[in-house]
PDB file of C-alpha atoms in Angstrom:
ATOM      1  CA  MET J   1      -0.811  -4.391 -16.853  1.00  0.00           C
ATOM      2  CA  VAL J   2      -0.348  -3.041 -13.181  1.00  0.00           C
ATOM      3  CA  ASP J   3       3.335  -2.023 -12.474  1.00  0.00           C
ATOM      4  CA  PHE J   4       3.938  -3.187  -9.174  1.00  0.00           C
ATOM      5  CA  PRO J   5       6.874  -2.013  -7.491  1.00  0.00           C
ATOM      6  CA  ASP J   6      10.277  -4.126  -7.053  1.00  0.00           C
ATOM      7  CA  SER J   7      10.025  -4.019  -3.464  1.00  0.00           C
ATOM      8  CA  GLY J   8       7.223  -4.018  -0.792  1.00  0.00           C
ATOM      9  CA  VAL J   9       3.677  -5.081   0.369  1.00  0.00           C
ATOM     10  CA  PHE J  10       1.069  -4.351  -2.265  1.00  0.00           C
ATOM     11  CA  PHE J  11      -2.272  -5.048  -0.153  1.00  0.00           C
ATOM     12  CA  VAL J  12      -4.823  -6.841  -2.688  1.00  0.00           C
ATOM     13  CA  GLY J  13      -7.348  -7.183   0.027  1.00  0.00           C
ATOM     14  CA  ASN J  14      -8.505  -9.526   2.505  1.00  0.00           C
ATOM     15  CA  ALA J  15      -5.625 -11.664   3.209  1.00  0.00           C
ATOM     16  CA  THR J  16      -3.758 -11.430  -0.085  1.00  0.00           C
ATOM     17  CA  MET J  17      -1.069  -9.531  -0.227  1.00  0.00           C
ATOM     18  CA  LEU J  18       1.688  -9.355  -3.271  1.00  0.00           C
ATOM     19  CA  ILE J  19       4.712  -9.388  -1.177  1.00  0.00           C
ATOM     20  CA  ARG J  20       8.197  -8.325  -3.740  1.00  0.00           C
ATOM     21  CA  TYR J  21      11.716  -8.121  -1.725  1.00  0.00           C
ATOM     22  CA  ASP J  22      15.173  -8.967  -2.915  1.00  0.00           C
ATOM     23  CA  GLY J  23      14.335 -10.398  -6.044  1.00  0.00           C
ATOM     24  CA  PHE J  24      11.463 -12.816  -4.676  1.00  0.00           C
ATOM     25  CA  THR J  25       8.159 -12.570  -5.573  1.00  0.00           C
ATOM     26  CA  LEU J  26       5.193 -14.065  -3.176  1.00  0.00           C
ATOM     27  CA  LEU J  27       1.573 -13.985  -3.238  1.00  0.00           C
ATOM     28  CA  THR J  28      -0.079 -14.735   0.246  1.00  0.00           C
ATOM     29  CA  ASP J  29      -3.854 -16.472   0.791  1.00  0.00           C
ATOM     30  CA  PRO J  30      -5.160 -15.550  -3.018  1.00  0.00           C
ATOM     31  CA  ASN J  31      -8.509 -14.348  -2.767  1.00  0.00           C
ATOM     32  CA  PHE J  32      -9.932 -12.941  -6.294  1.00  0.00           C
ATOM     33  CA  LEU J  33     -13.712 -13.075  -5.672  1.00  0.00           C
ATOM     34  CA  HIS J  34     -15.592  -9.939  -6.523  1.00  0.00           C
ATOM     35  CA  ARG J  35     -18.203  -7.950  -4.267  1.00  0.00           C
ATOM     36  CA  GLY J  36     -21.557  -9.799  -3.646  1.00  0.00           C
ATOM     37  CA  GLN J  37     -19.778 -13.085  -4.183  1.00  0.00           C
ATOM     38  CA  ARG J  38     -19.924 -15.698  -1.774  1.00  0.00           C
ATOM     39  CA  ALA J  39     -16.645 -17.257  -0.059  1.00  0.00           C
ATOM     40  CA  TYR J  40     -17.338 -21.207   1.433  1.00  0.00           C
ATOM     41  CA  LEU J  41     -16.286 -21.904   4.871  1.00  0.00           C
ATOM     42  CA  GLY J  42     -17.409 -25.497   5.419  1.00  0.00           C
ATOM     43  CA  TYR J  43     -20.599 -27.423   6.856  1.00  0.00           C
ATOM     44  CA  GLY J  44     -22.686 -25.299   4.251  1.00  0.00           C
ATOM     45  CA  LEU J  45     -21.301 -21.954   5.787  1.00  0.00           C
ATOM     46  CA  THR J  46     -20.989 -19.055   2.933  1.00  0.00           C
ATOM     47  CA  SER J  47     -19.878 -15.215   3.669  1.00  0.00           C
ATOM     48  CA  ARG J  48     -20.601 -12.647   1.073  1.00  0.00           C
ATOM     49  CA  ARG J  49     -17.871 -10.437  -0.077  1.00  0.00           C
ATOM     50  CA  ARG J  50     -18.337  -6.958   0.517  1.00  0.00           C
ATOM     51  CA  THR J  51     -15.529  -5.125  -1.679  1.00  0.00           C
ATOM     52  CA  ASP J  52     -13.188  -5.971  -4.525  1.00  0.00           C
ATOM     53  CA  PRO J  53      -9.772  -7.041  -5.000  1.00  0.00           C
ATOM     54  CA  ALA J  54      -7.178  -4.606  -6.074  1.00  0.00           C
ATOM     55  CA  ILE J  55      -6.274  -6.553  -9.131  1.00  0.00           C
ATOM     56  CA  GLN J  56      -7.357  -9.438 -10.646  1.00  0.00           C
ATOM     57  CA  VAL J  57      -5.489 -12.491 -10.605  1.00  0.00           C
ATOM     58  CA  GLU J  58      -4.605 -12.656 -14.149  1.00  0.00           C
ATOM     59  CA  ASP J  59      -2.584  -9.236 -13.511  1.00  0.00           C
ATOM     60  CA  LEU J  60      -0.579 -11.274 -11.247  1.00  0.00           C
ATOM     61  CA  PRO J  61       3.134 -10.896 -12.234  1.00  0.00           C
ATOM     62  CA  PRO J  62       5.255 -14.053 -12.139  1.00  0.00           C
ATOM     63  CA  LEU J  63       5.480 -16.125  -8.866  1.00  0.00           C
ATOM     64  CA  ASP J  64       7.787 -17.755  -6.865  1.00  0.00           C
ATOM     65  CA  ALA J  65       5.764 -19.014  -4.338  1.00  0.00           C
ATOM     66  CA  VAL J  66       2.452 -18.800  -3.064  1.00  0.00           C
ATOM     67  CA  VAL J  67       2.336 -19.100   0.633  1.00  0.00           C
ATOM     68  CA  LEU J  68      -1.419 -20.270   2.254  1.00  0.00           C
ATOM     69  CA  SER J  69      -2.447 -19.990   6.012  1.00  0.00           C
ATOM     70  CA  HIS J  70      -5.179 -22.492   5.576  1.00  0.00           C
ATOM     71  CA  MET J  71      -7.690 -24.110   3.390  1.00  0.00           C
ATOM     72  CA  HIS J  72     -10.694 -21.539   3.805  1.00  0.00           C
ATOM     73  CA  GLY J  73     -12.856 -19.881   1.023  1.00  0.00           C
ATOM     74  CA  ASP J  74     -11.695 -16.771   1.672  1.00  0.00           C
ATOM     75  CA  HIS J  75      -7.848 -17.694   1.140  1.00  0.00           C
ATOM     76  CA  TRP J  76      -8.074 -19.914  -1.763  1.00  0.00           C
ATOM     77  CA  ASP J  77     -11.020 -19.524  -3.962  1.00  0.00           C
ATOM     78  CA  ARG J  78     -12.202 -20.963  -7.113  1.00  0.00           C
ATOM     79  CA  VAL J  79     -11.056 -17.940  -8.972  1.00  0.00           C
ATOM     80  CA  ALA J  80      -7.475 -18.659  -7.709  1.00  0.00           C
ATOM     81  CA  ARG J  81      -8.088 -22.244  -8.266  1.00  0.00           C
ATOM     82  CA  HIS J  82      -8.582 -21.903 -12.085  1.00  0.00           C
ATOM     83  CA  GLY J  83      -6.109 -18.408 -12.673  1.00  0.00           C
ATOM     84  CA  LEU J  84      -2.805 -19.734 -10.773  1.00  0.00           C
ATOM     85  CA  ASP J  85      -0.533 -21.891 -12.596  1.00  0.00           C
ATOM     86  CA  ARG J  86      -0.557 -25.273 -11.068  1.00  0.00           C
ATOM     87  CA  SER J  87       3.030 -25.835 -10.757  1.00  0.00           C
ATOM     88  CA  VAL J  88       3.413 -22.829  -8.990  1.00  0.00           C
ATOM     89  CA  PRO J  89       5.231 -23.986  -5.054  1.00  0.00           C
ATOM     90  CA  ILE J  90       2.331 -23.403  -2.416  1.00  0.00           C
ATOM     91  CA  VAL J  91       3.722 -23.361   0.981  1.00  0.00           C
ATOM     92  CA  THR J  92       0.831 -24.558   3.637  1.00  0.00           C
ATOM     93  CA  THR J  93      -0.743 -26.835   6.066  1.00  0.00           C
ATOM     94  CA  ARG J  94      -0.669 -30.349   5.589  1.00  0.00           C
ATOM     95  CA  GLN J  95      -4.333 -30.821   5.318  1.00  0.00           C
ATOM     96  CA  ALA J  96      -4.456 -27.790   2.413  1.00  0.00           C
ATOM     97  CA  ALA J  97      -1.475 -29.420   0.623  1.00  0.00           C
ATOM     98  CA  ARG J  98      -3.684 -32.563   0.217  1.00  0.00           C
ATOM     99  CA  ARG J  99      -6.348 -31.102  -0.717  1.00  0.00           C
ATOM    100  CA  LEU J 100      -4.710 -28.794  -3.142  1.00  0.00           C
ATOM    101  CA  ARG J 101      -2.607 -31.488  -5.220  1.00  0.00           C
ATOM    102  CA  ARG J 102      -5.796 -33.412  -5.927  1.00  0.00           C
ATOM    103  CA  GLN J 103      -6.580 -29.864  -7.594  1.00  0.00           C
ATOM    104  CA  GLY J 104      -3.540 -30.139  -9.660  1.00  0.00           C
ATOM    105  CA  PHE J 105      -1.391 -28.443  -8.073  1.00  0.00           C
ATOM    106  CA  GLY J 106       1.493 -30.476  -7.489  1.00  0.00           C
ATOM    107  CA  GLY J 107       4.156 -28.005  -6.333  1.00  0.00           C
ATOM    108  CA  ALA J 108       1.864 -27.680  -2.821  1.00  0.00           C
ATOM    109  CA  GLU J 109       4.147 -28.659   0.208  1.00  0.00           C
ATOM    110  CA  GLY J 110       2.485 -29.249   3.919  1.00  0.00           C
ATOM    111  CA  LEU J 111       4.344 -28.113   6.648  1.00  0.00           C
ATOM    112  CA  SER J 112       3.908 -29.136  10.230  1.00  0.00           C
ATOM    113  CA  THR J 113       4.655 -25.978  13.250  1.00  0.00           C
ATOM    114  CA  TRP J 114       8.330 -25.221  13.239  1.00  0.00           C
ATOM    115  CA  GLN J 115       9.140 -26.917   9.783  1.00  0.00           C
ATOM    116  CA  GLU J 116      11.121 -25.002   7.038  1.00  0.00           C
ATOM    117  CA  ARG J 117      10.896 -24.604   3.246  1.00  0.00           C
ATOM    118  CA  THR J 118      13.435 -22.772   1.614  1.00  0.00           C
ATOM    119  CA  LEU J 119      13.647 -21.141  -2.092  1.00  0.00           C
ATOM    120  CA  ARG J 120      16.435 -20.041  -3.461  1.00  0.00           C
ATOM    121  CA  ARG J 121      17.103 -17.421  -6.180  1.00  0.00           C
ATOM    122  CA  ASP J 122      20.436 -15.894  -7.685  1.00  0.00           C
ATOM    123  CA  GLY J 123      22.775 -16.948  -4.603  1.00  0.00           C
ATOM    124  CA  ARG J 124      19.921 -15.302  -1.949  1.00  0.00           C
ATOM    125  CA  THR J 125      17.265 -17.601   0.042  1.00  0.00           C
ATOM    126  CA  LEU J 126      13.779 -17.374   1.351  1.00  0.00           C
ATOM    127  CA  LYS J 127      13.136 -19.395   4.709  1.00  0.00           C
ATOM    128  CA  VAL J 128       9.464 -20.168   5.099  1.00  0.00           C
ATOM    129  CA  THR J 129       8.531 -21.204   8.617  1.00  0.00           C
ATOM    130  CA  ALA J 130       5.506 -22.724   9.857  1.00  0.00           C
ATOM    131  CA  LEU J 131       4.217 -20.909  13.020  1.00  0.00           C
ATOM    132  CA  PRO J 132       1.634 -21.990  15.665  1.00  0.00           C
ATOM    133  CA  GLY J 133      -2.096 -20.929  15.179  1.00  0.00           C
ATOM    134  CA  ARG J 134      -5.586 -21.545  16.461  1.00  0.00           C
ATOM    135  CA  HIS J 135      -8.666 -20.998  14.501  1.00  0.00           C
ATOM    136  CA  ALA J 136     -11.093 -21.528  16.897  1.00  0.00           C
ATOM    137  CA  PRO J 137     -11.507 -22.120  20.815  1.00  0.00           C
ATOM    138  CA  GLY J 138     -10.877 -25.286  22.884  1.00  0.00           C
ATOM    139  CA  ALA J 139     -12.237 -28.480  21.570  1.00  0.00           C
ATOM    140  CA  ALA J 140     -13.728 -26.527  18.377  1.00  0.00           C
ATOM    141  CA  GLN J 141     -10.377 -26.462  16.477  1.00  0.00           C
ATOM    142  CA  VAL J 142     -11.668 -29.806  15.040  1.00  0.00           C
ATOM    143  CA  LEU J 143     -14.394 -27.880  13.587  1.00  0.00           C
ATOM    144  CA  LEU J 144     -12.231 -25.534  11.693  1.00  0.00           C
ATOM    145  CA  PRO J 145      -9.197 -26.721   8.866  1.00  0.00           C
ATOM    146  CA  PRO J 146      -5.509 -26.424  10.511  1.00  0.00           C
ATOM    147  CA  VAL J 147      -4.090 -22.924  10.137  1.00  0.00           C
ATOM    148  CA  MET J 148      -0.253 -21.666  10.245  1.00  0.00           C
ATOM    149  CA  GLY J 149       1.291 -18.421  11.258  1.00  0.00           C
ATOM    150  CA  SER J 150       4.430 -17.700   8.331  1.00  0.00           C
ATOM    151  CA  MET J 151       7.983 -16.516   9.098  1.00  0.00           C
ATOM    152  CA  LEU J 152       9.416 -14.968   6.066  1.00  0.00           C
ATOM    153  CA  GLU J 153      13.139 -14.411   6.131  1.00  0.00           C
ATOM    154  CA  PHE J 154      14.752 -13.040   3.532  1.00  0.00           C
ATOM    155  CA  CYS J 155      18.211 -13.836   3.404  1.00  0.00           C
ATOM    156  CA  ARG J 156      21.394 -12.324   1.673  1.00  0.00           C
ATOM    157  CA  GLN J 157      24.149 -14.144  -0.367  1.00  0.00           C
ATOM    158  CA  ASP J 158      26.107 -14.084   3.176  1.00  0.00           C
ATOM    159  CA  GLY J 159      23.904 -15.571   5.351  1.00  0.00           C
ATOM    160  CA  SER J 160      22.852 -12.548   6.840  1.00  0.00           C
ATOM    161  CA  VAL J 161      18.692 -12.426   7.336  1.00  0.00           C
ATOM    162  CA  GLY J 162      17.871  -8.983   5.445  1.00  0.00           C
ATOM    163  CA  LEU J 163      14.029  -8.836   6.138  1.00  0.00           C
ATOM    164  CA  ARG J 164      11.871 -11.021   8.798  1.00  0.00           C
ATOM    165  CA  MET J 165       8.284 -10.786   8.582  1.00  0.00           C
ATOM    166  CA  TYR J 166       5.607 -12.561  10.503  1.00  0.00           C
ATOM    167  CA  ILE J 167       2.474 -13.407   8.920  1.00  0.00           C
ATOM    168  CA  SER J 168       0.022 -14.227  11.560  1.00  0.00           C
ATOM    169  CA  GLY J 169      -2.456 -16.367   9.452  1.00  0.00           C
ATOM    170  CA  ASP J 170      -5.913 -16.612  10.932  1.00  0.00           C
ATOM    171  CA  THR J 171      -5.435 -17.364  14.616  1.00  0.00           C
ATOM    172  CA  LEU J 172      -6.696 -16.118  17.808  1.00  0.00           C
ATOM    173  CA  MET J 173      -4.381 -14.230  20.258  1.00  0.00           C
ATOM    174  CA  ASP J 174      -2.831 -17.209  22.627  1.00  0.00           C
ATOM    175  CA  ARG J 175       0.054 -16.008  24.949  1.00  0.00           C
ATOM    176  CA  GLU J 176       0.513 -19.604  25.767  1.00  0.00           C
ATOM    177  CA  LEU J 177       0.819 -20.884  21.915  1.00  0.00           C
ATOM    178  CA  LEU J 178       2.175 -18.041  20.274  1.00  0.00           C
ATOM    179  CA  ALA J 179       4.852 -17.596  23.391  1.00  0.00           C
ATOM    180  CA  PRO J 180       7.696 -19.835  21.503  1.00  0.00           C
ATOM    181  CA  ILE J 181       7.523 -17.132  18.298  1.00  0.00           C
ATOM    182  CA  PRO J 182       8.962 -13.719  20.243  1.00  0.00           C
ATOM    183  CA  GLU J 183      11.237 -16.229  22.066  1.00  0.00           C
ATOM    184  CA  ARG J 184      12.753 -17.593  18.695  1.00  0.00           C
ATOM    185  CA  TYR J 185      12.390 -14.391  16.787  1.00  0.00           C
ATOM    186  CA  PRO J 186      13.160 -11.318  19.609  1.00  0.00           C
ATOM    187  CA  ASP J 187      13.821  -9.014  16.346  1.00  0.00           C
ATOM    188  CA  ILE J 188      10.907  -9.318  13.627  1.00  0.00           C
ATOM    189  CA  ASP J 189      10.931  -6.579  11.389  1.00  0.00           C
ATOM    190  CA  VAL J 190       7.615  -6.493  10.019  1.00  0.00           C
ATOM    191  CA  GLY J 191       4.531  -8.551  11.556  1.00  0.00           C
ATOM    192  CA  VAL J 192       1.228  -8.546   9.580  1.00  0.00           C
ATOM    193  CA  VAL J 193      -1.660  -9.645  11.513  1.00  0.00           C
ATOM    194  CA  HIS J 194      -4.796 -11.400  10.510  1.00  0.00           C
ATOM    195  CA  LEU J 195      -8.034  -9.138  12.094  1.00  0.00           C
ATOM    196  CA  GLY J 196     -11.781  -8.903  11.742  1.00  0.00           C
ATOM    197  CA  GLY J 197     -13.343 -10.606  14.659  1.00  0.00           C
ATOM    198  CA  THR J 198     -14.637 -13.290  12.148  1.00  0.00           C
ATOM    199  CA  MET J 199     -17.753 -15.531  13.806  1.00  0.00           C
ATOM    200  CA  ILE J 200     -18.386 -19.073  12.642  1.00  0.00           C
ATOM    201  CA  LEU J 201     -20.913 -21.037  13.973  1.00  0.00           C
ATOM    202  CA  GLY J 202     -21.324 -18.375  16.948  1.00  0.00           C
ATOM    203  CA  MET J 203     -17.542 -18.506  17.741  1.00  0.00           C
ATOM    204  CA  MET J 204     -15.177 -16.038  16.956  1.00  0.00           C
ATOM    205  CA  VAL J 205     -12.092 -17.314  14.912  1.00  0.00           C
ATOM    206  CA  THR J 206      -9.910 -14.481  14.132  1.00  0.00           C
ATOM    207  CA  MET J 207      -8.483 -11.842  16.363  1.00  0.00           C
ATOM    208  CA  ASP J 208     -11.078  -8.490  16.698  1.00  0.00           C
ATOM    209  CA  GLY J 209      -9.210  -5.146  17.518  1.00  0.00           C
ATOM    210  CA  ALA J 210      -8.175  -5.506  20.722  1.00  0.00           C
ATOM    211  CA  GLN J 211      -6.832  -8.868  20.659  1.00  0.00           C
ATOM    212  CA  GLY J 212      -5.036  -7.678  17.244  1.00  0.00           C
ATOM    213  CA  ALA J 213      -3.190  -4.959  19.489  1.00  0.00           C
ATOM    214  CA  GLU J 214      -2.534  -7.384  22.225  1.00  0.00           C
ATOM    215  CA  TRP J 215      -0.973  -9.332  19.796  1.00  0.00           C
ATOM    216  CA  LEU J 216       1.308  -6.384  18.663  1.00  0.00           C
ATOM    217  CA  SER J 217       2.166  -5.977  21.955  1.00  0.00           C
ATOM    218  CA  PHE J 218       2.959  -9.327  22.770  1.00  0.00           C
ATOM    219  CA  ILE J 219       4.819 -10.020  19.343  1.00  0.00           C
ATOM    220  CA  GLY J 220       6.883  -6.948  19.344  1.00  0.00           C
ATOM    221  CA  PRO J 221       7.371  -6.616  15.524  1.00  0.00           C
ATOM    222  CA  GLY J 222       9.309  -3.262  14.574  1.00  0.00           C
ATOM    223  CA  HIS J 223       6.440  -2.222  11.959  1.00  0.00           C
ATOM    224  CA  ALA J 224       2.786  -3.674  11.688  1.00  0.00           C
ATOM    225  CA  VAL J 225       0.339  -4.178   8.965  1.00  0.00           C
ATOM    226  CA  PRO J 226      -3.697  -5.134   9.658  1.00  0.00           C
ATOM    227  CA  ILE J 227      -5.164  -6.627   7.207  1.00  0.00           C
ATOM    228  CA  HIS J 228      -8.495  -9.138   7.047  1.00  0.00           C
ATOM    229  CA  TYR J 229     -10.344  -6.947   8.728  1.00  0.00           C
ATOM    230  CA  ASP J 230     -13.477  -5.707   6.454  1.00  0.00           C
ATOM    231  CA  ASP J 231     -14.031  -7.992   3.537  1.00  0.00           C
ATOM    232  CA  TYR J 232     -16.799 -10.364   4.737  1.00  0.00           C
ATOM    233  CA  GLU J 233     -19.984 -10.181   6.283  1.00  0.00           C
ATOM    234  CA  ALA J 234     -18.687 -12.689   8.847  1.00  0.00           C
ATOM    235  CA  PHE J 235     -16.005 -10.026  10.224  1.00  0.00           C
ATOM    236  CA  SER J 236     -17.422  -8.382  13.291  1.00  0.00           C
ATOM    237  CA  SER J 237     -14.738  -6.066  13.950  1.00  0.00           C
ATOM    238  CA  GLY J 238     -13.248  -3.385  11.889  1.00  0.00           C
ATOM    239  CA  LEU J 239     -10.531  -1.511  11.515  1.00  0.00           C
ATOM    240  CA  ASP J 240     -11.138   0.977  13.961  1.00  0.00           C
ATOM    241  CA  ASP J 241     -11.496  -1.105  16.627  1.00  0.00           C
ATOM    242  CA  PHE J 242      -7.916  -2.019  16.128  1.00  0.00           C
ATOM    243  CA  ARG J 243      -6.966   1.279  15.732  1.00  0.00           C
ATOM    244  CA  GLU J 244      -8.368   2.654  18.749  1.00  0.00           C
ATOM    245  CA  GLU J 245      -7.175  -0.048  20.898  1.00  0.00           C
ATOM    246  CA  VAL J 246      -3.456   0.716  19.214  1.00  0.00           C
ATOM    247  CA  GLU J 247      -3.824   4.353  20.140  1.00  0.00           C
ATOM    248  CA  ARG J 248      -4.906   3.605  23.697  1.00  0.00           C
ATOM    249  CA  ARG J 249      -1.695   1.317  24.151  1.00  0.00           C
ATOM    250  CA  GLY J 250       0.793   4.281  22.336  1.00  0.00           C
ATOM    251  CA  MET J 251       1.568   1.824  19.620  1.00  0.00           C
ATOM    252  CA  SER J 252       0.407   4.279  16.988  1.00  0.00           C
ATOM    253  CA  ASP J 253       3.971   4.925  15.452  1.00  0.00           C
ATOM    254  CA  ARG J 254       4.312   1.419  14.955  1.00  0.00           C
ATOM    255  CA  VAL J 255       1.309   0.432  12.522  1.00  0.00           C
ATOM    256  CA  ARG J 256       1.031   1.012   8.420  1.00  0.00           C
ATOM    257  CA  TYR J 257      -2.053   0.857   7.371  1.00  0.00           C
ATOM    258  CA  LEU J 258      -2.841   0.029   3.803  1.00  0.00           C
ATOM    259  CA  ALA J 259      -5.735   0.619   1.584  1.00  0.00           C
ATOM    260  CA  ARG J 260      -6.366  -1.959  -1.128  1.00  0.00           C
ATOM    261  CA  GLY J 261      -4.016  -1.086  -3.992  1.00  0.00           C
ATOM    262  CA  GLU J 262      -1.686   0.465  -1.632  1.00  0.00           C
ATOM    263  CA  THR J 263       1.932  -0.445  -1.399  1.00  0.00           C
ATOM    264  CA  CYS J 264       3.911  -0.083   1.834  1.00  0.00           C
ATOM    265  CA  PRO J 265       7.547   0.123   1.532  1.00  0.00           C
ATOM    266  CA  LEU J 266       9.554  -2.935   3.217  1.00  0.00           C
ATOM    267  CA  PRO J 267      12.549  -2.023   5.703  1.00  0.00           C
ATOM    268  CA  VAL J 268      16.489  -3.202   5.081  1.00  0.00           C
ATOM    269  CA  ARG J 269      18.659  -4.403   7.637  1.00  0.00           C
ATOM    270  CA  THR J 270      22.202  -2.995   7.519  1.00  0.00           C
ATOM    271  CA  ALA J 271      24.115  -6.192   6.369  1.00  0.00           C
ATOM    272  CA  ARG J 272      25.422  -8.212   9.349  1.00  0.00           C
ATOM    273  CA  SER J 273      23.498  -6.547  11.519  1.00  0.00           C
ATOM    274  CA  GLU J 274      20.356  -7.587  13.461  1.00  0.00           C
ATOM    275  CA  ALA J 275      17.319  -5.314  14.046  1.00  0.00           C
ATOM    276  CA  PRO J 276      17.251  -4.115  17.727  1.00  0.00           C
ATOM    277  CA  ALA J 277      14.331  -5.853  20.199  1.00  0.00           C
ATOM    278  CA  PRO J 278      11.247  -3.825  20.289  1.00  0.00           C
ATOM    279  CA  GLN J 279      10.052  -3.584  24.440  1.00  0.00           C
ATOM    280  CA  ARG J 280       6.917  -6.314  24.491  1.00  0.00           C
ATOM    281  CA  SER J 281       4.231  -6.117  27.224  1.00  0.00           C
TER     282      SER J 281
END
């Protein structure tokens, strides 16, 4: 049995994280395929996994919810489909929620951009807000499933925010599309950025290292955790690309690099205080 910490981000692999904070336990983008197995990406396309997940689906603790950025085989796979409790709430896109309900996951709820879902536990609340994302350039978006970013706001009994975490989802860096995010949330504590420079149908459909560094500078979280960068053959831009660009921009002190199976502690705000807004460029 895996001994998970009471608070922190446990990196399972790819875009899969176990997030535990203030009594809540969340799982993101559940992907438990093993090395050598293939994820299905649609249109007959697959990508072979290069790595093993840090844990198995049966090792998970009880979950309050799953946050699913979109319906792709490297974010929701056949292992998750068979291994997860079908009553668990799943917060995702409208398209993914329809498919999940057909698979028997009656707690799947689809959100449009800027819609919210609130979870409650022992007088505390967790608000999940769907944020804009773009999984392909231009008109090619219609070829890929809709994707959402997610803002997680963990609120205390007095209503103050204890932690604000933004998960990018499989989006490209698009300043016009993403601009409302730092405007609405100028004080993001933790930003989780999906990288990889994923290539599908000859197009790059997730941020590469350069775009990821631009995202970090533009969104301006106090801390950043890069994920989704080396697990599949479709990825063209590894973590070193991001690291080099972050160092060039002088932002290395804001990034925490996690190995699979490692836990990153989460910051805690002082009650009724707001985190300072970082500088953006």
